[in-house]
Amino acid sequence: MDAAKIYEEDLPPSLKEIRDLVGITATLKLVDHYGGIHVKVPSKHFSSSPLVGIVGHRATSELVQRYGGNTLYIAKADKVLRALRNIEIATRFDAGIPAWQLAREYGLSERQIWSILTRPETLRGPRPQQPSLFD
């Protein structure tokens, strides 16, 4: 599955509007930092604004122009973040990182890793084979 489709299908409407304004990278940074809470957008762009440190000057400027002086709710977007994590896990598995190591690094069970590797957003070819317990 194309990552852009995941964003389109799974982003809440409020985040789609922000994505259209500042791009997906800045939007995901906002979600990572502020997901699940309300954020006051300053009425003027200042270099010292916390937003600058999170999304940069250009995105902060766009946010101030559109939403300055207002409070925005930044949705958590768990479904999108989980899909991105799963894609990252599959990419690392394809690069040779064993499932047991990925499980440890992501705080998941090895069984969950094998399940992730067979989900639609992570399928890249033939289904990966889980090692047999009896070999």
Tab-separated table of N, CA and C in Angstrom, residues 3-134:
chain	number	residue	atom	x	y	z
A	3	ALA	N	2.127	4.769	1.003
A	3	ALA	CA	2.036	5.525	2.258
A	3	ALA	C	1.115	6.726	2.110
A	4	ALA	N	1.090	7.361	0.944
A	4	ALA	CA	0.216	8.519	0.733
A	4	ALA	C	-1.249	8.125	0.904
A	5	LYS	N	-1.611	6.910	0.488
A	5	LYS	CA	-2.986	6.450	0.660
A	5	LYS	C	-3.319	6.261	2.133
A	6	ILE	N	-2.341	5.785	2.902
A	6	ILE	CA	-2.574	5.636	4.341
A	6	ILE	C	-2.896	7.002	4.929
A	7	TYR	N	-2.117	8.001	4.560
A	7	TYR	CA	-2.374	9.341	5.078
A	7	TYR	C	-3.772	9.807	4.687
A	8	GLU	N	-4.139	9.622	3.451
A	8	GLU	CA	-5.426	10.103	2.965
A	8	GLU	C	-6.579	9.372	3.635
A	9	GLU	N	-6.470	8.060	3.756
A	9	GLU	CA	-7.558	7.267	4.310
A	9	GLU	C	-7.693	7.438	5.820
A	10	ASP	N	-6.598	7.552	6.518
A	10	ASP	CA	-6.625	7.448	7.965
A	10	ASP	C	-6.493	8.760	8.728
A	11	LEU	N	-6.113	9.833	8.075
A	11	LEU	CA	-6.001	11.102	8.785
A	11	LEU	C	-7.384	11.646	9.133
A	12	PRO	N	-7.569	12.102	10.369
A	12	PRO	CA	-8.819	12.777	10.713
A	12	PRO	C	-8.959	14.056	9.869
A	13	PRO	N	-10.187	14.502	9.612
A	13	PRO	CA	-10.399	15.687	8.761
A	13	PRO	C	-9.603	16.923	9.200
A	14	SER	N	-9.497	17.147	10.502
A	14	SER	CA	-8.751	18.324	10.970
A	14	SER	C	-7.282	18.244	10.585
A	15	LEU	N	-6.720	17.037	10.606
A	15	LEU	CA	-5.313	16.880	10.227
A	15	LEU	C	-5.128	16.946	8.711
A	16	LYS	N	-6.141	16.564	7.962
A	16	LYS	CA	-6.067	16.695	6.499
A	16	LYS	C	-5.943	18.171	6.124
A	17	GLU	N	-6.685	19.005	6.823
A	17	GLU	CA	-6.621	20.450	6.566
A	17	GLU	C	-5.226	20.988	6.886
A	18	ILE	N	-4.663	20.563	7.997
A	18	ILE	CA	-3.316	21.003	8.368
A	18	ILE	C	-2.299	20.451	7.367
A	19	ARG	N	-2.444	19.185	6.976
A	19	ARG	CA	-1.550	18.578	5.988
A	19	ARG	C	-1.565	19.363	4.675
A	20	ASP	N	-2.762	19.768	4.240
A	20	ASP	CA	-2.864	20.534	2.999
A	20	ASP	C	-2.166	21.889	3.116
A	21	LEU	N	-2.102	22.417	4.321
A	21	LEU	CA	-1.474	23.720	4.555
A	21	LEU	C	0.045	23.616	4.687
A	22	VAL	N	0.533	22.661	5.493
A	22	VAL	CA	1.976	22.628	5.825
A	22	VAL	C	2.695	21.379	5.344
A	23	GLY	N	1.981	20.408	4.786
A	23	GLY	CA	2.607	19.178	4.319
A	23	GLY	C	2.536	18.074	5.355
A	24	ILE	N	2.733	16.854	4.888
A	24	ILE	CA	2.582	15.681	5.764
A	24	ILE	C	3.693	15.587	6.808
A	25	THR	N	4.912	15.973	6.457
A	25	THR	CA	6.017	15.861	7.414
A	25	THR	C	5.771	16.751	8.624
A	26	ALA	N	5.430	18.009	8.388
A	26	ALA	CA	5.161	18.932	9.497
A	26	ALA	C	3.932	18.481	10.285
A	27	THR	N	2.926	17.980	9.587
A	27	THR	CA	1.715	17.503	10.270
A	27	THR	C	2.041	16.349	11.206
A	28	LEU	N	2.844	15.407	10.739
A	28	LEU	CA	3.211	14.273	11.591
A	28	LEU	C	4.074	14.720	12.771
A	29	LYS	N	4.882	15.742	12.581
A	29	LYS	CA	5.658	16.286	13.706
A	29	LYS	C	4.727	16.896	14.748
A	30	LEU	N	3.689	17.597	14.291
A	30	LEU	CA	2.700	18.151	15.222
A	30	LEU	C	1.999	17.031	15.989
A	31	VAL	N	1.620	15.973	15.272
A	31	VAL	CA	0.953	14.840	15.913
A	31	VAL	C	1.878	14.193	16.933
A	32	ASP	N	3.133	14.014	16.570
A	32	ASP	CA	4.092	13.395	17.472
A	32	ASP	C	4.259	14.211	18.751
A	33	HIS	N	4.290	15.516	18.610
A	33	HIS	CA	4.549	16.378	19.763
A	33	HIS	C	3.275	16.737	20.543
A	34	TYR	N	2.190	17.022	19.820
A	34	TYR	CA	0.975	17.536	20.457
A	34	TYR	C	-0.244	16.623	20.323
A	35	GLY	N	-0.082	15.443	19.765
A	35	GLY	CA	-1.235	14.579	19.516
A	35	GLY	C	-2.115	14.379	20.733
A	36	GLY	N	-3.402	14.691	20.571
A	36	GLY	CA	-4.375	14.504	21.629
A	36	GLY	C	-4.627	15.723	22.498
A	37	ILE	N	-3.992	16.848	22.171
A	37	ILE	CA	-4.212	18.054	22.985
A	37	ILE	C	-4.489	19.272	22.099
A	38	HIS	N	-4.960	20.324	22.741
A	38	HIS	CA	-5.196	21.602	22.066
A	38	HIS	C	-3.923	22.441	22.115
A	39	VAL	N	-3.659	23.154	21.017
A	39	VAL	CA	-2.456	23.980	20.906
A	39	VAL	C	-2.872	25.395	20.532
A	40	LYS	N	-2.369	26.359	21.283
A	40	LYS	CA	-2.619	27.774	20.969
A	40	LYS	C	-1.634	28.195	19.889
A	41	VAL	N	-2.163	28.662	18.753
A	41	VAL	CA	-1.318	29.151	17.671
A	41	VAL	C	-1.112	30.644	17.914
A	42	PRO	N	0.139	31.099	18.000
A	42	PRO	CA	0.372	32.519	18.266
A	42	PRO	C	-0.208	33.390	17.155
A	43	SER	N	-0.570	34.617	17.498
A	43	SER	CA	-1.147	35.510	16.493
A	43	SER	C	-0.079	36.134	15.612
A	44	LYS	N	1.178	36.070	16.045
A	44	LYS	CA	2.293	36.564	15.234
A	44	LYS	C	3.406	35.527	15.236
A	45	HIS	N	4.139	35.494	14.138
A	45	HIS	CA	5.239	34.537	13.994
A	45	HIS	C	6.482	35.080	14.702
A	46	PHE	N	6.939	34.355	15.704
A	46	PHE	CA	8.166	34.698	16.414
A	46	PHE	C	9.130	33.528	16.314
A	47	SER	N	10.402	33.834	16.153
A	47	SER	CA	11.409	32.771	16.079
A	47	SER	C	11.474	31.955	17.358
A	48	SER	N	11.049	32.546	18.463
A	48	SER	CA	11.104	31.854	19.746
A	48	SER	C	9.873	30.982	19.998
A	49	SER	N	8.937	30.962	19.078
A	49	SER	CA	7.725	30.155	19.241
A	49	SER	C	8.089	28.673	19.318
A	50	PRO	N	7.485	27.939	20.246
A	50	PRO	CA	7.746	26.496	20.321
A	50	PRO	C	7.426	25.783	19.004
A	51	LEU	N	6.467	26.299	18.259
A	51	LEU	CA	6.122	25.675	16.977
A	51	LEU	C	7.300	25.661	16.015
A	52	VAL	N	8.124	26.709	16.037
A	52	VAL	CA	9.279	26.773	15.137
A	52	VAL	C	10.213	25.602	15.391
A	53	GLY	N	10.427	25.266	16.648
A	53	GLY	CA	11.296	24.149	16.981
A	53	GLY	C	10.724	22.799	16.578
A	54	ILE	N	9.429	22.734	16.392
A	54	ILE	CA	8.778	21.472	16.049
A	54	ILE	C	8.613	21.319	14.541
A	55	VAL	N	8.090	22.360	13.883
A	55	VAL	CA	7.775	22.240	12.446
A	55	VAL	C	8.577	23.176	11.556
A	56	GLY	N	9.381	24.051	12.126
A	56	GLY	CA	10.188	24.967	11.319
A	56	GLY	C	9.489	26.292	11.045
A	57	HIS	N	10.252	27.222	10.479
A	57	HIS	CA	9.751	28.577	10.242
A	57	HIS	C	8.632	28.635	9.207
A	58	ARG	N	8.811	27.940	8.072
A	58	ARG	CA	7.819	28.045	7.004
A	58	ARG	C	6.462	27.515	7.468
A	59	ALA	N	6.448	26.327	8.064
A	59	ALA	CA	5.183	25.745	8.515
A	59	ALA	C	4.561	26.584	9.628
A	60	THR	N	5.381	27.101	10.534
A	60	THR	CA	4.861	27.961	11.594
A	60	THR	C	4.221	29.203	10.996
A	61	SER	N	4.876	29.793	10.019
A	61	SER	CA	4.333	30.975	9.356
A	61	SER	C	2.973	30.670	8.720
A	62	GLU	N	2.856	29.528	8.059
A	62	GLU	CA	1.586	29.125	7.441
A	62	GLU	C	0.503	28.927	8.508
A	63	LEU	N	0.871	28.282	9.597
A	63	LEU	CA	-0.093	28.059	10.675
A	63	LEU	C	-0.558	29.372	11.288
A	64	VAL	N	0.376	30.294	11.485
A	64	VAL	CA	0.033	31.603	12.054
A	64	VAL	C	-0.887	32.372	11.108
A	65	GLN	N	-0.587	32.335	9.809
A	65	GLN	CA	-1.441	33.044	8.838
A	65	GLN	C	-2.858	32.491	8.845
A	66	ARG	N	-3.008	31.184	8.930
A	66	ARG	CA	-4.342	30.569	8.854
A	66	ARG	C	-5.058	30.536	10.195
A	67	TYR	N	-4.317	30.183	11.267
A	67	TYR	CA	-4.963	29.929	12.555
A	67	TYR	C	-4.517	30.857	13.678
A	68	GLY	N	-3.711	31.866	13.363
A	68	GLY	CA	-3.144	32.730	14.394
A	68	GLY	C	-4.168	33.238	15.397
A	69	GLY	N	-3.851	33.082	16.679
A	69	GLY	CA	-4.720	33.528	17.752
A	69	GLY	C	-5.774	32.498	18.144
A	70	ASN	N	-5.878	31.424	17.410
A	70	ASN	CA	-6.861	30.380	17.697
A	70	ASN	C	-6.198	29.168	18.348
A	71	THR	N	-7.024	28.301	18.866
A	71	THR	CA	-6.558	27.059	19.451
A	71	THR	C	-6.926	25.922	18.508
A	72	LEU	N	-5.955	25.080	18.197
A	72	LEU	CA	-6.161	23.929	17.327
A	72	LEU	C	-6.120	22.653	18.147
A	73	TYR	N	-7.017	21.736	17.833
A	73	TYR	CA	-6.917	20.405	18.423
A	73	TYR	C	-6.103	19.555	17.461
A	74	ILE	N	-5.027	18.975	17.954
A	74	ILE	CA	-4.180	18.093	17.152
A	74	ILE	C	-4.553	16.656	17.524
A	75	ALA	N	-5.220	15.980	16.611
A	75	ALA	CA	-5.654	14.607	16.861
A	75	ALA	C	-4.451	13.684	17.046
A	76	LYS	N	-4.643	12.596	17.748
A	76	LYS	CA	-3.552	11.647	17.984
A	76	LYS	C	-3.169	10.869	16.742
A	77	ALA	N	-4.110	10.585	15.878
A	77	ALA	CA	-3.858	9.867	14.621
A	77	ALA	C	-3.150	8.530	14.860
A	78	ASP	N	-3.609	7.811	15.859
A	78	ASP	CA	-2.990	6.525	16.207
A	78	ASP	C	-2.911	5.569	15.025
A	79	LYS	N	-3.980	5.516	14.220
A	79	LYS	CA	-4.023	4.567	13.106
A	79	LYS	C	-2.908	4.856	12.101
A	80	VAL	N	-2.687	6.142	11.797
A	80	VAL	CA	-1.629	6.525	10.860
A	80	VAL	C	-0.263	6.201	11.438
A	81	LEU	N	-0.049	6.556	12.695
A	81	LEU	CA	1.251	6.316	13.316
A	81	LEU	C	1.555	4.818	13.423
A	82	ARG	N	0.536	4.034	13.702
A	82	ARG	CA	0.728	2.589	13.769
A	82	ARG	C	1.077	2.026	12.387
A	83	ALA	N	0.393	2.517	11.351
A	83	ALA	CA	0.694	2.062	9.990
A	83	ALA	C	2.121	2.440	9.600
A	84	LEU	N	2.550	3.643	9.948
A	84	LEU	CA	3.922	4.062	9.642
A	84	LEU	C	4.935	3.213	10.405
A	85	ARG	N	4.634	2.919	11.665
A	85	ARG	CA	5.513	2.040	12.451
A	85	ARG	C	5.610	0.663	11.792
A	86	ASN	N	4.476	0.151	11.338
A	86	ASN	CA	4.460	-1.168	10.714
A	86	ASN	C	5.274	-1.187	9.425
A	87	ILE	N	5.180	-0.125	8.650
A	87	ILE	CA	5.974	-0.018	7.422
A	87	ILE	C	7.461	0.016	7.772
A	88	GLU	N	7.799	0.759	8.816
A	88	GLU	CA	9.196	0.823	9.265
A	88	GLU	C	9.689	-0.550	9.710
A	89	ILE	N	8.858	-1.281	10.440
A	89	ILE	CA	9.229	-2.628	10.884
A	89	ILE	C	9.473	-3.524	9.676
A	90	ALA	N	8.575	-3.486	8.694
A	90	ALA	CA	8.722	-4.329	7.502
A	90	ALA	C	9.978	-3.964	6.722
A	91	THR	N	10.264	-2.686	6.614
A	91	THR	CA	11.463	-2.230	5.895
A	91	THR	C	12.715	-2.738	6.598
A	92	ARG	N	12.737	-2.645	7.904
A	92	ARG	CA	13.898	-3.113	8.660
A	92	ARG	C	14.030	-4.636	8.594
A	93	PHE	N	12.892	-5.341	8.604
A	93	PHE	CA	12.920	-6.801	8.459
A	93	PHE	C	13.505	-7.167	7.090
A	94	ASP	N	13.063	-6.469	6.052
A	94	ASP	CA	13.580	-6.718	4.698
A	94	ASP	C	15.074	-6.432	4.607
A	95	ALA	N	15.559	-5.534	5.452
A	95	ALA	CA	16.987	-5.202	5.463
A	95	ALA	C	17.810	-6.204	6.275
A	96	GLY	N	17.142	-7.199	6.850
A	96	GLY	CA	17.877	-8.254	7.537
A	96	GLY	C	17.793	-8.256	9.049
A	97	ILE	N	17.032	-7.355	9.646
A	97	ILE	CA	16.896	-7.350	11.106
A	97	ILE	C	15.931	-8.480	11.482
A	98	PRO	N	16.339	-9.393	12.357
A	98	PRO	CA	15.470	-10.520	12.705
A	98	PRO	C	14.237	-10.086	13.506
A	99	ALA	N	13.171	-10.872	13.381
A	99	ALA	CA	11.905	-10.562	14.047
A	99	ALA	C	12.070	-10.432	15.557
A	100	TRP	N	12.876	-11.291	16.170
A	100	TRP	CA	13.049	-11.221	17.622
A	100	TRP	C	13.657	-9.885	18.042
A	101	GLN	N	14.595	-9.374	17.242
A	101	GLN	CA	15.243	-8.103	17.570
A	101	GLN	C	14.254	-6.947	17.394
A	102	LEU	N	13.455	-6.983	16.327
A	102	LEU	CA	12.435	-5.947	16.116
A	102	LEU	C	11.427	-5.954	17.266
A	103	ALA	N	11.043	-7.141	17.706
A	103	ALA	CA	10.105	-7.251	18.827
A	103	ALA	C	10.662	-6.554	20.066
A	104	ARG	N	11.914	-6.803	20.337
A	104	ARG	CA	12.544	-6.189	21.507
A	104	ARG	C	12.613	-4.666	21.358
A	105	GLU	N	13.030	-4.191	20.185
A	105	GLU	CA	13.207	-2.752	19.962
A	105	GLU	C	11.891	-1.980	19.991
A	106	TYR	N	10.813	-2.589	19.516
A	106	TYR	CA	9.530	-1.893	19.449
A	106	TYR	C	8.611	-2.209	20.622
A	107	GLY	N	9.083	-3.029	21.547
A	107	GLY	CA	8.269	-3.367	22.712
A	107	GLY	C	7.058	-4.213	22.349
A	108	LEU	N	7.220	-5.069	21.347
A	108	LEU	CA	6.151	-5.940	20.881
A	108	LEU	C	6.572	-7.393	21.065
A	109	SER	N	5.628	-8.299	20.907
A	109	SER	CA	5.996	-9.710	20.924
A	109	SER	C	6.454	-10.106	19.519
A	110	GLU	N	7.214	-11.185	19.459
A	110	GLU	CA	7.659	-11.683	18.157
A	110	GLU	C	6.443	-12.086	17.313
A	111	ARG	N	5.430	-12.610	17.959
A	111	ARG	CA	4.198	-12.978	17.257
A	111	ARG	C	3.551	-11.742	16.611
A	112	GLN	N	3.559	-10.608	17.325
A	112	GLN	CA	3.020	-9.367	16.759
A	112	GLN	C	3.828	-8.922	15.542
A	113	ILE	N	5.142	-9.090	15.606
A	113	ILE	CA	5.986	-8.713	14.464
A	113	ILE	C	5.590	-9.540	13.244
A	114	TRP	N	5.433	-10.850	13.418
A	114	TRP	CA	5.040	-11.696	12.288
A	114	TRP	C	3.666	-11.295	11.758
A	115	SER	N	2.776	-10.919	12.641
A	115	SER	CA	1.446	-10.462	12.216
A	115	SER	C	1.552	-9.162	11.423
A	116	ILE	N	2.376	-8.243	11.890
A	116	ILE	CA	2.581	-6.962	11.198
A	116	ILE	C	3.116	-7.198	9.788
A	117	LEU	N	4.011	-8.153	9.648
A	117	LEU	CA	4.636	-8.406	8.345
A	117	LEU	C	3.655	-8.949	7.310
A	118	THR	N	2.466	-9.352	7.746
A	118	THR	CA	1.468	-9.857	6.799
A	118	THR	C	0.306	-8.885	6.601
A	119	ARG	N	0.367	-7.707	7.189
A	119	ARG	CA	-0.708	-6.721	7.034
A	119	ARG	C	-0.605	-6.023	5.691
A	120	PRO	N	-1.742	-5.529	5.185
A	120	PRO	CA	-1.759	-4.908	3.848
A	120	PRO	C	-0.736	-3.785	3.657
A	121	GLU	N	-0.542	-2.946	4.660
A	121	GLU	CA	0.387	-1.825	4.471
A	121	GLU	C	1.843	-2.260	4.420
A	122	THR	N	2.120	-3.506	4.821
A	122	THR	CA	3.514	-3.951	4.842
A	122	THR	C	3.829	-5.032	3.820
A	123	LEU	N	2.846	-5.511	3.087
A	123	LEU	CA	3.118	-6.573	2.104
A	123	LEU	C	3.878	-6.010	0.915
A	124	ARG	N	4.993	-6.643	0.619
A	124	ARG	CA	5.858	-6.187	-0.461
A	124	ARG	C	6.147	-7.297	-1.454
A	125	GLY	N	5.645	-8.421	-1.274
A	125	GLY	CA	5.954	-9.547	-2.133
A	125	GLY	C	5.437	-10.803	-1.475
A	126	PRO	N	6.138	-11.911	-1.625
A	126	PRO	CA	5.685	-13.145	-0.985
A	126	PRO	C	5.609	-12.978	0.531
A	127	ARG	N	4.653	-13.636	1.107
A	127	ARG	CA	4.452	-13.563	2.558
A	127	ARG	C	5.680	-14.093	3.289
A	128	PRO	N	6.217	-13.362	4.289
A	128	PRO	CA	7.383	-13.848	5.030
A	128	PRO	C	7.037	-15.108	5.811
A	129	GLN	N	7.990	-15.981	5.932
A	129	GLN	CA	7.773	-17.253	6.627
A	129	GLN	C	8.317	-17.190	8.039
A	130	GLN	N	7.434	-17.459	8.973
A	130	GLN	CA	7.841	-17.543	10.368
A	130	GLN	C	8.589	-18.853	10.578
A	131	PRO	N	9.717	-18.835	11.304
A	131	PRO	CA	10.452	-20.074	11.515
A	131	PRO	C	9.623	-21.064	12.320
A	132	SER	N	9.799	-22.329	12.030
A	132	SER	CA	9.090	-23.393	12.745
A	132	SER	C	9.676	-23.546	14.149
A	133	LEU	N	8.811	-23.857	15.089
A	133	LEU	CA	9.265	-24.095	16.460
A	133	LEU	C	9.989	-25.432	16.587
A	134	PHE	N	9.788	-26.335	15.615
A	134	PHE	CA	10.277	-27.694	15.744
A	134	PHE	C	11.453	-28.028	14.844
